[in-house]
Short mmCIF file of C-alpha atoms in Angstrom, two decimals:
data_model
loop_
_atom_site.label_atom_id
_atom_site.label_comp_id
_atom_site.label_asym_id
_atom_site.label_seq_id
_atom_site.Cartn_x
_atom_site.Cartn_y
_atom_site.Cartn_z
CA MET A 1 4.80 -42.58 9.85
CA SER A 2 5.31 -43.62 13.54
CA ALA A 3 8.51 -44.78 12.85
CA LEU A 4 9.72 -41.78 12.77
CA GLN A 5 11.06 -40.12 15.70
CA PRO A 6 10.59 -36.32 16.62
CA PRO A 7 14.77 -35.50 16.67
CA ALA A 8 16.12 -33.22 19.07
CA ASN A 9 18.01 -30.90 16.47
CA LEU A 10 18.63 -31.51 12.58
CA ALA A 11 21.62 -33.38 12.43
CA ASP A 12 20.02 -36.11 15.24
CA MET A 13 16.86 -35.78 12.30
CA VAL A 14 20.09 -37.28 9.75
CA ARG A 15 20.76 -39.87 12.29
CA ASP A 16 17.48 -40.81 12.79
CA ARG A 17 15.90 -41.24 9.27
CA ALA A 18 19.28 -43.45 8.43
CA ARG A 19 18.48 -45.74 11.22
CA THR A 20 14.80 -46.01 10.56
CA LEU A 21 14.95 -46.06 6.39
CA GLY A 22 18.63 -47.18 5.83
CA GLY A 23 18.48 -47.86 1.80
CA ALA A 24 15.55 -45.79 0.49
CA THR A 25 16.61 -42.90 -0.72
CA ALA A 26 16.85 -39.97 0.36
CA TYR A 27 17.71 -37.32 -2.22
CA GLU A 28 18.12 -38.09 -6.37
CA PHE A 29 19.82 -35.73 -8.49
CA GLU A 30 20.66 -35.78 -12.19
CA GLY A 31 20.75 -39.34 -11.66
CA ARG A 32 22.79 -39.63 -8.58
CA ARG A 33 20.94 -41.07 -5.96
CA THR A 34 21.91 -41.16 -2.05
CA SER A 35 19.85 -43.26 0.24
CA PHE A 36 19.42 -42.22 3.72
CA ALA A 37 22.01 -44.54 5.66
CA GLU A 38 24.58 -42.62 2.70
CA PHE A 39 23.82 -39.57 3.16
CA ASP A 40 24.19 -40.01 7.20
CA VAL A 41 27.75 -40.80 6.45
CA LYS A 42 28.45 -38.16 3.61
CA THR A 43 27.17 -35.63 6.11
CA ASN A 44 29.35 -36.88 8.87
CA ARG A 45 32.59 -36.40 5.91
CA VAL A 46 31.48 -32.81 5.61
CA ALA A 47 31.42 -32.12 9.09
CA ASN A 48 34.89 -33.88 10.12
CA ALA A 49 36.48 -31.80 6.94
CA LEU A 50 35.08 -28.77 8.22
CA ILE A 51 36.54 -29.25 11.30
CA ALA A 52 40.39 -30.44 9.58
CA LEU A 53 39.23 -26.90 7.84
CA ASP A 54 39.26 -25.10 11.46
CA VAL A 55 35.64 -23.72 11.12
CA LYS A 56 34.39 -23.60 14.36
CA PRO A 57 31.49 -24.12 15.98
CA GLY A 58 29.07 -20.46 14.98
CA GLN A 59 30.75 -19.64 12.12
CA ARG A 60 29.56 -18.90 8.92
CA ILE A 61 30.01 -21.07 5.34
CA ALA A 62 29.14 -19.52 1.95
CA TYR A 63 27.73 -21.70 -0.90
CA LEU A 64 27.08 -19.60 -4.37
CA GLY A 65 25.93 -21.93 -6.52
CA LYS A 66 22.28 -23.68 -8.32
CA ASN A 67 20.69 -26.37 -6.42
CA SER A 68 22.11 -29.32 -6.24
CA ASP A 69 22.52 -32.76 -3.62
CA ILE A 70 25.60 -31.39 -2.91
CA TYR A 71 24.00 -28.00 -1.40
CA PHE A 72 22.21 -30.54 1.41
CA GLU A 73 25.32 -32.55 2.40
CA LEU A 74 27.05 -29.12 3.10
CA LEU A 75 24.05 -27.51 4.95
CA MET A 76 23.66 -30.70 7.05
CA GLY A 77 27.05 -32.20 6.97
CA ALA A 78 27.59 -28.19 8.43
CA MET A 79 25.05 -28.73 10.99
CA LYS A 80 26.65 -31.46 12.29
CA ALA A 81 29.90 -29.72 12.73
CA ASN A 82 27.48 -26.98 14.38
CA VAL A 83 28.50 -24.65 11.79
CA VAL A 84 26.35 -22.24 9.84
CA MET A 85 25.57 -22.40 6.06
CA ALA A 86 24.22 -18.98 3.84
CA PRO A 87 23.72 -19.96 1.35
CA VAL A 88 24.00 -16.65 -1.96
CA ASN A 89 21.58 -15.82 -4.22
CA TRP A 90 23.47 -16.56 -7.30
CA ARG A 91 20.98 -14.20 -9.28
CA LEU A 92 23.00 -11.72 -7.80
CA ALA A 93 25.48 -8.93 -9.50
CA GLY A 94 29.35 -9.13 -8.58
CA PRO A 95 29.41 -6.47 -5.63
CA GLU A 96 25.74 -7.88 -3.84
CA VAL A 97 27.60 -10.83 -3.90
CA ALA A 98 30.37 -9.65 -2.20
CA PHE A 99 28.61 -7.51 0.34
CA ILE A 100 26.97 -11.36 1.66
CA VAL A 101 30.24 -13.93 1.42
CA ALA A 102 32.18 -10.30 2.80
CA ASP A 103 29.11 -9.57 5.51
CA CYS A 104 28.38 -13.44 6.80
CA ARG A 105 32.43 -13.17 7.55
CA ALA A 106 32.84 -16.94 5.77
CA PRO A 107 36.45 -18.37 6.28
CA VAL A 108 35.46 -20.96 3.22
CA LEU A 109 33.33 -20.53 0.37
CA PHE A 110 32.00 -23.73 -2.17
CA VAL A 111 31.20 -22.57 -5.67
CA GLY A 112 29.48 -23.98 -8.56
CA PRO A 113 31.03 -24.69 -11.62
CA GLU A 114 28.75 -21.22 -13.51
CA PHE A 115 30.59 -19.38 -11.18
CA ILE A 116 34.24 -19.81 -10.96
CA ALA A 117 34.58 -16.90 -13.02
CA GLN A 118 33.11 -14.56 -11.26
CA VAL A 119 34.48 -15.84 -7.84
CA ARG A 120 38.08 -15.26 -8.97
CA ASN A 121 37.30 -11.64 -9.96
CA LEU A 122 35.69 -10.83 -6.08
CA LYS A 123 38.17 -12.87 -4.44
CA PRO A 124 40.23 -9.73 -3.82
CA GLN A 125 37.77 -8.52 -2.07
CA LEU A 126 37.25 -11.04 0.55
CA PRO A 127 40.00 -11.01 3.09
CA GLU A 128 38.72 -13.53 5.32
CA LEU A 129 37.68 -16.15 2.77
CA ARG A 130 40.56 -19.15 3.02
CA THR A 131 39.39 -21.69 1.52
CA VAL A 132 37.59 -21.88 -1.82
CA ILE A 133 36.42 -25.43 -2.65
CA THR A 134 34.55 -26.09 -6.40
CA THR A 135 31.40 -28.45 -5.83
CA GLU A 136 31.79 -29.96 -9.76
CA GLY A 137 35.23 -29.47 -10.21
CA GLY A 138 36.40 -26.57 -13.27
CA ALA A 139 39.11 -24.80 -11.31
CA PRO A 140 42.39 -26.62 -10.81
CA GLU A 141 43.44 -23.80 -8.25
CA CYS A 142 41.09 -25.34 -6.08
CA GLN A 143 39.85 -27.96 -4.27
CA ASP A 144 37.28 -30.41 -5.38
CA PHE A 145 34.45 -31.09 -3.38
CA ALA A 146 34.45 -34.68 -3.50
CA ALA A 147 38.20 -35.60 -2.81
CA TRP A 148 38.03 -32.92 0.20
CA ARG A 149 34.98 -34.87 1.67
CA ASP A 150 35.92 -37.81 1.26
CA ALA A 151 39.63 -37.29 2.58
CA GLN A 152 37.84 -37.30 6.48
CA SER A 153 36.49 -40.01 8.76
CA GLY A 154 32.98 -41.18 7.83
CA ASP A 155 32.63 -41.33 12.30
CA ASP A 156 30.30 -39.35 13.72
CA PRO A 157 31.88 -35.75 14.79
CA ARG A 158 29.45 -36.03 17.78
CA VAL A 159 29.76 -32.17 17.78
CA PRO A 160 26.99 -30.41 21.24
CA ILE A 161 24.38 -28.72 19.83
CA ASN A 162 21.75 -26.73 21.27
CA PRO A 163 18.18 -26.85 19.20
CA LYS A 164 18.85 -22.52 20.05
CA ASP A 165 21.45 -22.93 17.54
CA ILE A 166 21.35 -21.37 14.30
CA ALA A 167 20.86 -23.68 11.58
CA ILE A 168 20.97 -21.73 8.13
CA GLN A 169 21.17 -18.09 7.54
CA LEU A 170 19.19 -16.86 5.10
CA TYR A 171 19.71 -13.48 2.69
CA THR A 172 16.45 -11.25 2.65
CA SER A 173 16.22 -7.69 0.86
CA GLY A 174 16.99 -5.37 2.96
CA THR A 175 14.38 -2.25 2.85
CA THR A 176 18.08 0.43 3.39
CA GLY A 177 19.46 -1.74 0.72
CA LYS A 178 21.96 -4.07 2.00
CA PRO A 179 20.52 -7.55 2.49
CA LYS A 180 19.98 -8.76 6.13
CA GLY A 181 20.91 -12.29 6.71
CA ALA A 182 17.98 -13.99 8.73
CA MET A 183 19.29 -16.23 11.64
CA LEU A 184 17.38 -19.48 11.73
CA SER A 185 17.43 -21.88 14.10
CA HIS A 186 17.45 -25.50 14.32
CA ALA A 187 13.78 -25.08 16.99
CA ASN A 188 12.37 -22.96 14.04
CA PHE A 189 12.34 -25.30 12.27
CA LEU A 190 11.03 -28.04 14.14
CA ASN A 191 8.48 -26.08 15.61
CA LEU A 192 6.61 -26.11 11.93
CA VAL A 193 6.79 -29.98 12.42
CA GLN A 194 6.60 -30.66 15.31
CA THR A 195 3.52 -28.45 16.96
CA GLY A 196 0.06 -30.01 16.83
CA ASN A 197 -1.41 -33.77 17.26
CA GLU A 198 -0.15 -35.47 14.39
CA ALA A 199 -3.26 -37.51 13.81
CA GLU A 200 -5.26 -33.58 13.39
CA LYS A 201 -2.82 -32.56 10.62
CA PRO A 202 -4.71 -31.89 7.79
CA ASP A 203 -4.34 -34.54 5.17
CA TRP A 204 -2.16 -31.71 3.20
CA ASN A 205 0.14 -31.36 5.67
CA LYS A 206 0.73 -34.80 5.96
CA TRP A 207 3.95 -36.88 4.51
CA SER A 208 4.12 -40.58 4.16
CA THR A 209 7.35 -42.16 3.29
CA ASP A 210 6.13 -42.93 -0.27
CA ASP A 211 6.26 -39.17 -0.84
CA VAL A 212 8.51 -37.73 -3.27
CA SER A 213 9.10 -34.10 -3.38
CA LEU A 214 10.61 -31.75 -5.97
CA VAL A 215 12.56 -29.48 -4.46
CA ALA A 216 12.24 -26.52 -7.61
CA MET A 217 12.21 -23.43 -5.89
CA PRO A 218 16.26 -21.92 -4.99
CA ILE A 219 18.18 -23.16 -2.11
CA PHE A 220 19.05 -19.68 -1.42
CA HIS A 221 15.00 -19.13 -0.65
CA ILE A 222 13.12 -20.88 2.40
CA GLY A 223 11.45 -22.59 -0.34
CA GLY A 224 14.06 -24.40 -1.49
CA SER A 225 16.50 -25.23 1.52
CA GLY A 226 13.13 -25.69 4.01
CA TRP A 227 11.27 -27.43 1.29
CA GLY A 228 14.48 -29.99 1.10
CA VAL A 229 14.96 -30.10 4.40
CA MET A 230 11.00 -30.81 5.39
CA GLY A 231 11.00 -33.70 2.78
CA LEU A 232 14.28 -35.38 4.59
CA TYR A 233 12.23 -34.57 8.03
CA HIS A 234 9.23 -36.75 7.20
CA GLY A 235 11.64 -39.74 5.50
CA ALA A 236 10.04 -38.68 1.96
CA LYS A 237 12.43 -38.95 -1.48
CA GLY A 238 14.07 -35.60 -2.75
CA VAL A 239 14.25 -35.28 -6.48
CA ILE A 240 16.28 -31.89 -6.84
CA ALA A 241 16.16 -29.38 -9.58
CA ARG A 242 19.03 -27.98 -10.80
CA GLU A 243 17.41 -24.72 -11.28
CA PHE A 244 13.47 -23.79 -12.41
CA ASP A 245 13.06 -25.00 -16.05
CA PRO A 246 9.68 -25.39 -16.66
CA THR A 247 10.07 -28.47 -19.52
CA ARG A 248 12.26 -30.16 -17.09
CA VAL A 249 9.50 -29.89 -14.36
CA LEU A 250 7.33 -31.92 -16.57
CA ASP A 251 10.01 -34.32 -16.96
CA PHE A 252 10.16 -35.10 -13.39
CA PHE A 253 6.20 -35.58 -13.30
CA GLU A 254 6.77 -37.81 -15.78
CA GLN A 255 9.66 -40.01 -14.65
CA SER A 256 9.95 -39.45 -11.17
CA GLY A 257 6.30 -39.41 -10.21
CA ILE A 258 6.32 -36.38 -7.89
CA THR A 259 3.86 -36.43 -5.23
CA LYS A 260 4.10 -32.85 -3.61
CA LEU A 261 5.97 -29.96 -4.42
CA PHE A 262 5.99 -25.96 -3.55
CA MET A 263 5.69 -22.88 -6.65
CA VAL A 264 5.67 -19.55 -6.87
CA PRO A 265 2.75 -18.67 -8.96
CA ALA A 266 5.34 -17.08 -12.10
CA ALA A 267 7.09 -20.33 -11.69
CA MET A 268 3.00 -21.94 -12.11
CA GLN A 269 1.99 -20.16 -15.00
CA PHE A 270 5.15 -21.49 -17.24
CA VAL A 271 4.58 -24.84 -16.47
CA VAL A 272 1.36 -24.93 -17.08
CA ARG A 273 1.94 -22.80 -20.52
CA GLN A 274 4.01 -25.82 -21.34
CA PRO A 275 2.42 -27.03 -24.57
CA ARG A 276 2.70 -30.29 -23.18
CA ALA A 277 1.27 -29.86 -19.77
CA ARG A 278 -1.88 -31.18 -21.08
CA GLN A 279 -0.70 -34.26 -21.98
CA VAL A 280 1.21 -35.18 -18.99
CA ASP A 281 -0.10 -37.39 -16.59
CA PHE A 282 -0.19 -35.84 -13.16
CA SER A 283 -1.90 -38.75 -11.79
CA ARG A 284 0.48 -39.25 -8.85
CA LEU A 285 0.45 -35.53 -7.85
CA LYS A 286 -1.55 -35.35 -4.89
CA TYR A 287 -1.12 -31.52 -3.45
CA MET A 288 0.68 -28.28 -5.11
CA LEU A 289 2.23 -25.78 -2.35
CA TYR A 290 2.18 -22.17 -3.57
CA GLY A 291 3.00 -19.07 -2.41
CA ALA A 292 5.25 -15.72 -2.12
CA SER A 293 3.26 -13.82 -3.86
CA PRO A 294 -0.44 -13.38 -4.72
CA ILE A 295 -1.91 -16.02 -7.83
CA PRO A 296 -4.42 -14.38 -10.34
CA ALA A 297 -7.54 -16.41 -9.96
CA ALA A 298 -7.48 -16.78 -13.95
CA LEU A 299 -4.17 -18.75 -13.58
CA LEU A 300 -5.00 -20.60 -10.66
CA LYS A 301 -8.34 -22.10 -12.18
CA GLU A 302 -6.17 -23.07 -15.36
CA CYS A 303 -3.59 -24.52 -12.63
CA ILE A 304 -6.45 -26.63 -10.64
CA GLU A 305 -8.03 -27.55 -14.58
CA VAL A 306 -4.50 -28.67 -16.03
CA PHE A 307 -2.93 -30.36 -12.49
CA LYS A 308 -5.43 -32.24 -11.07
CA CYS A 309 -4.86 -32.00 -6.91
CA GLY A 310 -4.74 -29.95 -4.09
CA PHE A 311 -3.86 -26.79 -4.14
CA VAL A 312 -2.61 -25.16 -1.10
CA GLN A 313 -1.89 -21.25 -0.42
CA MET A 314 1.24 -20.45 1.71
CA TYR A 315 1.62 -17.36 3.72
CA GLY A 316 4.89 -16.42 5.57
CA MET A 317 8.53 -14.98 4.97
CA THR A 318 12.58 -15.95 5.45
CA GLU A 319 12.02 -14.72 9.26
CA THR A 320 9.12 -17.20 9.72
CA THR A 321 10.89 -19.80 8.45
CA GLY A 322 8.52 -20.11 6.13
CA THR A 323 4.69 -20.69 6.21
CA ILE A 324 2.68 -19.87 9.10
CA VAL A 325 -0.59 -19.88 7.10
CA ALA A 326 -2.33 -21.31 4.70
CA LEU A 327 -5.37 -21.45 2.43
CA PRO A 328 -6.05 -25.98 2.16
CA PRO A 329 -7.83 -27.55 -0.55
CA GLU A 330 -11.40 -27.58 0.58
CA ASP A 331 -11.39 -23.30 0.54
CA HIS A 332 -10.31 -23.43 -3.29
CA VAL A 333 -13.89 -22.64 -4.67
CA GLU A 334 -14.59 -20.60 -7.70
CA GLY A 335 -16.54 -17.58 -6.27
CA LEU A 336 -15.67 -18.32 -2.29
CA GLU A 337 -14.62 -14.72 -0.23
CA ARG A 338 -11.94 -17.24 1.51
CA MET A 339 -10.17 -17.67 -2.09
CA ARG A 340 -8.79 -14.30 -2.09
CA SER A 341 -7.78 -14.91 1.43
CA ALA A 342 -4.20 -16.13 2.49
CA GLY A 343 -5.88 -18.72 4.79
CA LYS A 344 -5.59 -19.20 8.43
CA ALA A 345 -2.75 -19.96 11.17
CA LEU A 346 -1.03 -23.38 11.02
CA PRO A 347 -1.06 -24.92 14.65
CA GLY A 348 0.91 -22.83 17.18
CA ILE A 349 1.16 -19.96 15.02
CA GLU A 350 -0.57 -16.81 16.19
CA LEU A 351 -1.45 -13.91 14.84
CA ALA A 352 -2.58 -9.99 15.25
CA ILE A 353 -3.73 -7.42 13.01
CA LEU A 354 -1.71 -3.99 13.98
CA ASP A 355 -2.34 -0.73 14.45
CA PRO A 356 0.44 2.11 14.57
CA ASP A 357 0.72 1.83 17.63
CA GLY A 358 0.93 -1.61 17.97
CA LYS A 359 -2.69 -2.20 19.30
CA PRO A 360 -4.72 -5.39 18.21
CA LEU A 361 -7.35 -4.21 16.04
CA PRO A 362 -10.88 -6.00 15.20
CA PRO A 363 -12.16 -7.98 12.47
CA ARG A 364 -11.61 -6.24 8.52
CA GLN A 365 -9.42 -3.42 9.72
CA VAL A 366 -6.18 -2.96 7.91
CA GLY A 367 -3.83 -2.71 10.00
CA GLU A 368 0.24 -4.60 10.19
CA ILE A 369 0.05 -8.07 10.21
CA ALA A 370 2.01 -9.60 13.11
CA THR A 371 2.95 -13.07 14.08
CA ARG A 372 4.16 -15.24 17.00
CA SER A 373 5.14 -18.18 17.53
CA GLY A 374 8.48 -20.68 17.64
CA SER A 375 9.34 -20.06 14.30
CA ASN A 376 9.60 -16.78 14.60
CA MET A 377 13.34 -16.28 13.40
CA ALA A 378 16.49 -15.60 15.99
CA GLY A 379 16.98 -12.47 14.80
CA TYR A 380 19.36 -10.34 12.00
CA TRP A 381 22.86 -11.42 11.91
CA ASN A 382 25.02 -8.50 13.88
CA LEU A 383 21.79 -6.13 13.11
CA PRO A 384 20.76 -5.49 16.73
CA GLU A 385 18.71 -2.40 15.34
CA ALA A 386 16.95 -4.28 12.32
CA THR A 387 16.07 -7.10 14.52
CA ALA A 388 14.39 -4.93 17.44
CA ARG A 389 12.54 -3.02 14.68
CA THR A 390 10.92 -6.20 13.43
CA LEU A 391 10.83 -8.68 16.24
CA GLY A 392 9.51 -6.84 19.43
CA SER A 393 10.87 -8.35 23.04
CA ASP A 394 7.08 -9.47 23.22
CA GLY A 395 8.09 -12.33 20.84
CA TRP A 396 5.77 -10.88 17.88
CA LEU A 397 7.00 -10.14 14.40
CA ARG A 398 6.15 -7.51 12.28
CA THR A 399 5.57 -8.41 8.93
CA GLY A 400 5.70 -5.07 7.15
CA ASP A 401 2.23 -6.94 5.09
CA ALA A 402 -0.80 -4.86 5.63
CA GLY A 403 -4.08 -6.79 5.79
CA TYR A 404 -7.07 -7.83 7.94
CA MET A 405 -8.41 -10.87 9.24
CA ASP A 406 -12.10 -12.19 9.12
CA GLU A 407 -14.28 -13.37 11.38
CA ASP A 408 -13.28 -16.73 11.25
CA GLY A 409 -9.32 -16.03 11.34
CA TYR A 410 -8.90 -15.97 7.94
CA LEU A 411 -6.08 -13.46 6.70
CA TYR A 412 -6.61 -11.36 3.35
CA ILE A 413 -2.96 -9.78 2.15
CA HIS A 414 -4.13 -5.94 1.53
CA ASP A 415 -1.25 -3.85 0.71
CA ARG A 416 2.73 -3.68 1.85
CA ILE A 417 3.75 -1.53 4.77
CA LYS A 418 7.50 -1.16 3.66
CA ASP A 419 7.26 -0.45 -0.46
CA MET A 420 8.59 -4.06 -1.04
CA ILE A 421 7.89 -5.01 -4.77
CA ILE A 422 7.44 -8.95 -5.22
CA SER A 423 8.50 -9.58 -8.98
CA GLY A 424 8.30 -13.60 -9.80
CA GLY A 425 8.42 -14.66 -6.55
CA GLU A 426 11.84 -12.31 -5.33
CA ASN A 427 11.76 -9.81 -2.98
CA ILE A 428 12.89 -6.25 -3.99
CA TYR A 429 13.09 -3.40 -1.65
CA PRO A 430 12.52 0.15 -3.70
CA ALA A 431 15.66 1.71 -2.04
CA GLU A 432 18.07 -0.87 -2.64
CA VAL A 433 17.21 0.36 -6.40
CA GLU A 434 17.30 3.70 -6.12
CA SER A 435 20.64 3.94 -4.52
CA ALA A 436 21.57 2.18 -7.96
CA LEU A 437 20.50 4.53 -10.06
CA CYS A 438 21.49 7.31 -7.82
CA ASP A 439 25.22 6.38 -9.00
CA HIS A 440 24.59 7.79 -12.33
CA PRO A 441 26.39 10.94 -12.68
CA ASP A 442 23.55 12.67 -14.33
CA VAL A 443 20.54 11.57 -12.38
CA ALA A 444 19.77 14.02 -9.71
CA GLU A 445 17.26 11.50 -7.52
CA ALA A 446 15.28 8.36 -8.30
CA ALA A 447 11.90 6.88 -7.30
CA VAL A 448 10.67 2.98 -7.51
CA ILE A 449 7.61 1.27 -7.45
CA GLY A 450 6.28 -2.10 -8.59
CA ILE A 451 3.67 -1.92 -10.92
CA PRO A 452 1.08 -4.65 -12.46
CA ASP A 453 2.81 -6.95 -14.75
CA ASP A 454 0.31 -10.24 -16.34
CA LYS A 455 4.33 -12.54 -15.86
CA TRP A 456 6.05 -12.20 -13.14
CA GLY A 457 3.20 -10.58 -10.45
CA GLU A 458 4.56 -7.19 -10.30
CA ALA A 459 7.45 -5.56 -12.27
CA VAL A 460 9.66 -2.74 -11.19
CA LYS A 461 9.53 1.11 -12.44
CA ALA A 462 11.50 3.86 -12.17
CA ILE A 463 10.90 7.50 -12.12
CA VAL A 464 13.82 9.30 -12.67
CA VAL A 465 14.73 12.95 -12.77
CA MET A 466 17.99 13.99 -14.24
CA LYS A 467 20.31 17.26 -13.30
CA PRO A 468 19.75 20.03 -14.89
CA GLY A 469 20.79 19.72 -18.85
CA LYS A 470 21.79 16.11 -18.61
CA GLN A 471 19.69 13.77 -20.74
CA ALA A 472 19.43 9.74 -20.59
CA SER A 473 17.75 7.33 -22.80
CA ALA A 474 15.62 4.54 -20.56
CA ALA A 475 18.12 1.80 -22.00
CA ASP A 476 21.16 4.14 -20.66
CA ILE A 477 19.48 4.14 -17.13
CA ILE A 478 18.21 0.42 -17.27
CA SER A 479 21.93 -1.03 -18.57
CA PHE A 480 24.04 0.63 -15.74
CA THR A 481 21.74 -0.45 -13.42
CA ARG A 482 22.02 -3.87 -13.98
CA GLU A 483 25.97 -3.76 -13.58
CA ARG A 484 25.30 -3.06 -10.22
CA ILE A 485 22.31 -5.34 -8.86
CA ALA A 486 20.97 -8.38 -9.83
CA GLY A 487 18.79 -8.53 -13.19
CA PHE A 488 15.71 -8.80 -11.84
CA LYS A 489 16.68 -5.83 -9.53
CA THR A 490 16.33 -3.59 -12.56
CA PRO A 491 13.61 -1.25 -13.56
CA LYS A 492 11.83 -2.36 -16.62
CA SER A 493 11.10 0.63 -17.91
CA VAL A 494 11.50 4.12 -17.00
CA ASP A 495 9.88 7.66 -16.39
CA PHE A 496 11.74 10.25 -16.79
CA LEU A 497 9.89 13.31 -14.53
CA GLU A 498 11.26 17.26 -13.69
CA ALA A 499 10.79 16.57 -10.03
CA LEU A 500 9.26 13.84 -7.54
CA PRO A 501 5.93 14.41 -5.26
CA ARG A 502 7.59 15.27 -1.53
CA ASN A 503 5.16 15.94 1.82
CA PRO A 504 5.87 18.77 3.56
CA SER A 505 8.91 16.90 5.14
CA GLY A 506 10.32 15.97 2.08
CA LYS A 507 9.71 12.30 1.48
CA ILE A 508 8.60 10.93 -1.45
CA LEU A 509 5.02 10.52 -1.85
CA ARG A 510 5.51 7.03 -3.95
CA ARG A 511 1.64 6.28 -3.56
CA ASN A 512 0.97 9.14 -6.00
CA LEU A 513 3.16 7.42 -8.55
CA ARG A 514 2.03 4.00 -8.06
CA ASP A 515 -1.82 5.10 -7.82
CA PRO A 516 -2.44 5.44 -11.46
CA TYR A 517 -1.46 2.09 -12.55
CA TRP A 518 -3.40 0.02 -9.69
CA VAL A 519 -6.75 1.88 -11.11
CA GLY A 520 -9.30 -1.08 -10.74
CA LYS A 521 -7.76 -3.93 -8.11
CA ASP A 522 -9.01 -4.76 -5.26
CA ARG A 523 -5.66 -4.38 -3.59
CA GLN A 524 -2.29 -3.11 -3.94
CA VAL A 525 -0.31 -6.45 -4.18
CA ASN A 526 -0.20 -8.26 -7.72
#
């Protein structure tokens, strides 16, 4: 490990790893292996190709596709040209995809084979989009990625980069109904790995060049892109799964000898419930890191029995460049109060629990969780007011989660302040779903809540008030919304009421709608 030097930015990290590790495998994808040295040259070609397309430093490029080694070439190649990658959630509906590509003003869009037809439909709505490049062919009217890349020199363009320059722009669901582009800088990423003394890091947070990491979560999330970059930083081999498929994940354990991976609890449940899960040899697996939503105790117990490795719960958000709090393996003990916690702050991360006036609260009092560190995002792209609401001038970022800390600094998540629903690791804001429901010509008003769900953690429920004299079935309402928003945001069930409960100022009393479904739960998140 000592041979790996701390780089000044992520582009230098790619250069340094090529120098140190040369012929070792950086990424493996569907039978294709790329060494660190090859990856360095390929990312140089990508950078030169972007410069040849007249993409300027600080401009955004967009990627609509599933996980691939090509994505990481584009991500790191863009960084070498000081261009910002904005991956798009491919699970979104057409109007949502168009919004993100237009919002980041991308002159170039890279598209995977599954989404070519969608992009053909959307292109007329995107006046600033000059060039579409296919990652794996399939569109004769577009350039193919490999030919586009390989037409350029493999020499390093050596574009200057400041650590504060933006490295990636990840879109998060918005409280107001529109996604926001969280801007993460080179320094944000490097702070996570360079803070604290390497020798003092806990074993679960140490990496070696013998590690084999599985990149199974989607790259439009920090749990995909961030995890893939983290493995590269530490010189580990990254095995990339095109998309999450529980049977394929078991194959990766058998064929690639995975030692570390990150998964959301819903994904862990799918893998552990595979009939074959109990026959697979997990002896090389050292740590399973999980997070993005709480995990049921029974599921965690089952996973510990089957995978027989160290478990680490992670808490963080896109806006904090991923994990800021971790519950280590030694605290995964049945019956221990700490098992219900999210863990303790990582080195260099400050945590506070704030009252509504922004004053710190003592242990065991519930308030809003806030955090301050070098990993807090630079801000939301072109949204100064939303940035100011989340990120104070004093550097404290308000998470929108309610919780408390115990006397030893362990953090407990109690509820969500911002009405957010987490289903299968995806964040869903009611405002976004309500806006789609209210587009229905016969709907007078709607409220959306999260209710407990054994498979996904939480499920989206719509409570709808119809206009006088109008009627619709739950199936009508659900299929109407599915055309406008992503399938995972679409309500799974619909209740009809004569009127929504409101307070004297007219605000919907969402808590009154939610409470009956959460009776008997010790916290208001599942």
